Amino acid sequence: QVQLVESGGGSVQAGDSLRLSCAASGRTVSNYDMGWFRQAPGKEREFVAGISWIVGNSYYVDSVKGRFTISRDRTKNTVYLQMNSLKPEDTAVYYCAASSILTMRQNRWSGIEYWGQGTHVTVSS
């Protein structure tokens, strides 16, 4: 069993930055890759970024490339999402996820093994 706890959401203006954190706990955390999904009102949950826990390779949806950076601290079992140059269309609930990087990159959110509770990000124009 893996528990994921997100923090760092909030309300900002367009162009601002936020950093989301996701602290993972459980005996088998290192067995999973980590990532972030988001769900905007009226839309399906979508993959945003993922990172392979062991190697550290990172992957992004095209709409956030160059603006968002995912990273992990293996000593703290924590994954981060640094979000720069935020846009109103980034407004969503952001969820931390633990699963295989392939499942995440394929946006197979129904196949994700563990989810955090979500944190709200609101970007005003």
Coordinates of C-alpha atoms in Angstrom, one line a residue:
Q1 CA 0.0 0.0 0.0
V2 CA 1.2 3.5 -0.9
Q3 CA -0.1 6.7 0.4
L4 CA 0.3 10.0 -1.5
V5 CA -0.2 13.4 0.0
E6 CA -0.1 16.5 -2.2
S7 CA 0.6 20.1 -1.2
G8 CA 1.4 23.4 -2.8
G9 CA -1.7 24.3 -4.8
G10 CA -3.3 27.8 -4.7
S11 CA -4.6 30.7 -6.7
V12 CA -2.2 32.7 -8.8
Q13 CA -2.1 35.2 -11.7
A14 CA -1.2 34.2 -15.2
G15 CA 2.6 34.1 -15.6
D16 CA 3.2 33.2 -12.0
S17 CA 4.8 30.0 -10.6
L18 CA 3.8 27.3 -8.2
R19 CA 5.5 24.2 -6.9
L20 CA 3.5 21.1 -6.1
S21 CA 4.8 18.5 -3.8
C22 CA 3.7 14.9 -3.3
A23 CA 5.0 12.9 -0.3
A24 CA 4.8 9.2 -0.7
S25 CA 4.8 6.6 2.1
G26 CA 4.6 2.9 2.3
R27 CA 6.9 0.0 2.2
T28 CA 6.9 -0.4 -1.6
V29 CA 7.2 3.2 -2.8
S30 CA 10.4 2.5 -4.8
N31 CA 8.4 -0.1 -6.9
Y32 CA 6.5 2.7 -8.6
D33 CA 7.1 5.5 -11.0
M34 CA 5.5 8.8 -10.1
G35 CA 3.6 11.4 -11.9
W36 CA 1.0 14.2 -12.0
F37 CA -2.4 14.2 -13.7
R38 CA -4.9 17.1 -13.7
Q39 CA -8.6 17.4 -14.2
A40 CA -10.3 20.6 -15.2
P41 CA -14.0 21.2 -14.6
G42 CA -16.0 19.3 -17.2
K43 CA -13.0 17.5 -18.6
E44 CA -11.4 14.1 -18.2
R45 CA -8.4 13.6 -16.1
E46 CA -5.2 14.0 -18.2
F47 CA -1.5 13.1 -17.8
V48 CA 0.7 16.1 -17.2
A49 CA 4.1 14.8 -16.2
G50 CA 5.8 11.6 -15.1
I51 CA 9.2 10.5 -13.8
S52 CA 10.8 7.1 -13.6
W53 CA 11.6 6.6 -9.9
I54 CA 14.9 4.7 -10.4
V55 CA 16.4 6.3 -13.5
G56 CA 14.8 9.7 -13.3
N57 CA 13.7 10.0 -16.9
S58 CA 10.9 12.6 -17.2
Y59 CA 8.0 12.9 -19.6
Y60 CA 5.5 15.7 -20.3
V61 CA 2.3 16.4 -22.1
D62 CA 3.0 18.8 -25.0
S63 CA 1.0 21.6 -23.5
V64 CA 3.3 22.0 -20.5
K65 CA 6.7 21.3 -22.1
G66 CA 9.1 24.1 -21.4
R67 CA 7.0 25.4 -18.5
F68 CA 6.7 22.5 -16.0
T69 CA 9.5 20.4 -14.5
I70 CA 9.0 17.2 -12.6
S71 CA 11.6 16.0 -10.2
R72 CA 12.0 13.6 -7.3
D73 CA 13.9 13.3 -4.1
R74 CA 14.4 9.7 -3.5
T75 CA 15.7 10.3 0.0
K76 CA 12.4 12.0 1.0
N77 CA 10.2 9.8 -1.2
T78 CA 8.8 13.1 -2.7
V79 CA 8.0 14.2 -6.2
Y80 CA 7.7 17.8 -7.2
L81 CA 6.1 19.6 -10.1
Q82 CA 7.5 23.1 -10.7
M83 CA 5.0 25.0 -12.7
N84 CA 6.2 28.3 -14.4
S85 CA 4.5 30.7 -16.7
L86 CA 1.1 29.5 -15.6
K87 CA -1.8 30.0 -17.9
P88 CA -5.6 30.1 -17.1
E89 CA -5.9 26.8 -19.0
D90 CA -3.7 25.2 -16.4
T91 CA -6.5 25.6 -13.9
A92 CA -7.4 22.2 -12.6
V93 CA -7.2 19.8 -9.7
Y94 CA -3.8 18.2 -9.8
Y95 CA -3.4 14.7 -8.6
C96 CA -0.2 12.8 -7.7
A97 CA -0.1 9.3 -9.1
A98 CA 2.0 6.2 -8.5
S99 CA 2.1 3.5 -11.2
S100 CA 4.2 2.5 -14.2
I101 CA 5.5 5.3 -16.3
L102 CA 4.0 3.6 -19.4
T103 CA 0.5 3.6 -17.9
M104 CA 0.8 7.3 -17.1
R105 CA 2.2 8.3 -20.5
Q106 CA -0.6 6.4 -22.2
N107 CA -3.0 8.5 -20.1
R108 CA -4.6 5.3 -18.9
W109 CA -5.8 6.9 -15.7
S110 CA -8.1 4.0 -15.0
G111 CA -5.0 1.9 -14.6
I112 CA -3.2 4.0 -12.1
E113 CA -2.6 2.1 -8.9
Y114 CA -2.5 4.9 -6.3
W115 CA -3.8 8.5 -6.3
G116 CA -3.4 11.4 -4.0
Q117 CA -6.3 13.4 -2.8
G118 CA -5.7 16.3 -5.2
T119 CA -4.7 19.9 -4.8
H120 CA -6.4 22.8 -6.5
V121 CA -4.6 25.2 -8.9
T122 CA -6.4 28.3 -10.1
V123 CA -4.8 30.6 -12.6
S124 CA -6.5 34.0 -13.2
S125 CA -5.9 36.1 -16.3

